[in-house]
CSV table of C-alpha atoms in Angstrom, one decimal:
chain,number,residue,atom,x,y,z
R,1,LEU,CA,78.6,61.8,87.8
R,2,ALA,CA,80.0,58.5,89.0
R,3,ALA,CA,83.5,59.5,87.7
R,4,ILE,CA,83.2,62.7,89.7
R,5,GLY,CA,82.3,60.8,92.8
R,6,VAL,CA,85.1,58.4,92.4
R,7,ALA,CA,87.6,61.3,91.7
R,8,LEU,CA,86.3,63.1,94.8
R,9,GLY,CA,86.7,59.9,96.9
R,10,ILE,CA,90.3,59.4,95.9
R,11,PHE,CA,91.1,63.0,96.4
R,12,GLY,CA,89.6,63.1,99.8
R,13,TRP,CA,91.4,60.0,100.8
R,14,ARG,CA,94.8,61.2,99.5
R,15,THR,CA,94.8,64.6,101.0
R,16,ALA,CA,94.9,65.7,104.7
R,17,ALA,CA,92.0,67.4,106.3
R,18,THR,CA,94.1,70.5,106.7
R,19,SER,CA,95.0,70.8,103.0
R,20,ARG,CA,92.7,73.8,102.5
R,21,LEU,CA,94.5,75.0,99.4
R,22,ALA,CA,94.0,71.7,97.6
R,23,HIS,CA,90.3,71.5,98.7
R,24,VAL,CA,89.5,75.0,97.5
R,25,GLY,CA,91.3,74.2,94.3
R,26,ILE,CA,89.3,71.0,93.6
R,27,GLY,CA,86.1,72.9,94.5
R,28,LEU,CA,86.9,75.6,91.9
R,29,VAL,CA,87.7,72.9,89.3
R,30,LEU,CA,84.5,71.1,90.0
R,31,ALA,CA,82.6,74.3,90.0
R,32,GLY,CA,84.0,75.3,86.5
R,33,ALA,CA,83.4,71.8,85.0
R,34,MET,CA,79.8,71.6,86.4
R,35,GLY,CA,79.0,75.1,85.2
R,36,ASN,CA,80.2,74.2,81.7
R,37,LEU,CA,78.4,70.8,81.8
R,38,TRP,CA,75.2,72.5,83.0
R,39,ASP,CA,75.3,75.0,80.1
R,40,ARG,CA,76.0,72.3,77.5
R,41,VAL,CA,73.3,69.9,78.7
R,42,PHE,CA,70.4,72.3,79.4
R,43,ILE,CA,71.1,75.3,77.2
R,44,GLY,CA,73.1,73.7,74.3
R,45,ARG,CA,76.0,76.2,74.6
R,46,VAL,CA,78.2,77.9,77.0
R,47,ARG,CA,76.7,81.2,78.1
R,48,ASP,CA,78.7,82.7,80.9
R,49,PHE,CA,81.1,84.8,78.9
R,50,LEU,CA,82.3,88.3,80.2
R,51,HIS,CA,83.3,91.2,78.2
R,52,LEU,CA,84.7,93.9,80.6
R,53,LEU,CA,84.6,97.5,79.8
R,54,PRO,CA,82.9,97.2,76.4
R,55,GLY,CA,82.9,100.5,74.5
R,56,TRP,CA,85.8,102.0,76.5
R,57,ASN,CA,88.7,102.8,74.1
R,58,LEU,CA,92.4,103.3,74.7
R,59,PRO,CA,93.4,107.0,74.6
R,60,PHE,CA,95.4,108.8,71.9
R,61,GLY,CA,94.3,106.4,69.1
R,62,LEU,CA,96.3,103.5,70.6
R,63,THR,CA,95.4,100.1,69.6
R,64,TRP,CA,96.4,96.4,70.7
R,65,PRO,CA,98.5,94.3,68.3
R,66,GLY,CA,95.3,92.7,66.9
R,67,GLY,CA,94.0,96.1,66.0
R,68,SER,CA,91.4,96.5,68.7
R,69,ALA,CA,91.1,99.9,70.4
R,70,GLU,CA,89.1,98.7,73.4
R,71,VAL,CA,90.7,99.0,76.9
R,72,TRP,CA,89.9,95.3,77.5
R,73,PRO,CA,89.2,93.5,74.2
R,74,TRP,CA,89.3,90.0,75.6
R,75,ILE,CA,86.1,87.9,76.2
R,76,PHE,CA,86.4,85.0,78.6
R,77,ASN,CA,84.3,82.3,80.1
R,78,LEU,CA,83.8,82.5,83.8
R,79,ALA,CA,83.7,78.7,84.3
R,80,ASP,CA,87.0,78.4,82.6
R,81,VAL,CA,88.5,81.0,84.8
R,82,LEU,CA,87.3,78.8,87.8
R,83,LEU,CA,89.0,75.9,86.2
R,84,LEU,CA,92.3,77.6,85.7
R,85,VAL,CA,92.4,79.2,89.1
R,86,GLY,CA,91.6,75.8,90.7
R,87,LEU,CA,94.3,74.0,88.8
R,88,GLY,CA,96.7,76.7,89.8
R,89,LEU,CA,95.9,76.2,93.5
R,90,ILE,CA,96.2,72.5,93.2
R,91,LEU,CA,99.7,72.9,91.5
R,92,LEU,CA,100.7,75.3,94.3
R,93,HIS,CA,99.5,72.8,97.0
R,94,MET,CA,101.6,70.1,95.2
R,95,HIS,CA,104.6,72.2,95.0
R,96,ARG,CA,104.4,73.0,98.7
R,97,ALA,CA,103.8,69.4,99.7
R,98,ASP,CA,106.9,68.3,97.7
R,99,ARG,CA,109.0,71.0,99.3
R,100,ALA,CA,107.8,70.0,102.8
R,101,ALA,CA,108.6,66.3,102.0
R,102,ALA,CA,112.0,67.1,100.7
R,103,ALA,CA,112.7,69.1,103.8
R,104,ALA,CA,111.5,66.2,106.0
R,105,VAL,CA,113.8,63.8,104.2
R,106,GLN,CA,116.7,66.2,104.5
R,107,ASP,CA,116.1,66.5,108.2
R,108,ASP,CA,116.1,62.7,108.6
R,109,VAL,CA,119.3,62.5,106.7
R,110,VAL,CA,121.0,65.2,108.8
R,111,SER,CA,119.8,63.7,112.2
């Protein structure tokens, strides 16, 4: 928990108050991490798996390359989805910030 507090402090210090994309991203990453940690500590295993559309099969006898005929055969963990979406938002924020900084430098050079 101390490491999370230190990371949040550094993150808050290094980002502007208007960086909503970065703040939502870090919130999603922390939500996913805390969800997985909660499950591991108090339940002993991760439990928030989703299996969408179980029992729904593809038409005409079609199958996926692995042999499954289900419409959505993949099972995934909701906390891991939050982690990945949060990291994607942070990367998008970083990309936008880099482009803005490069444009500012370019404007200074031209002026």
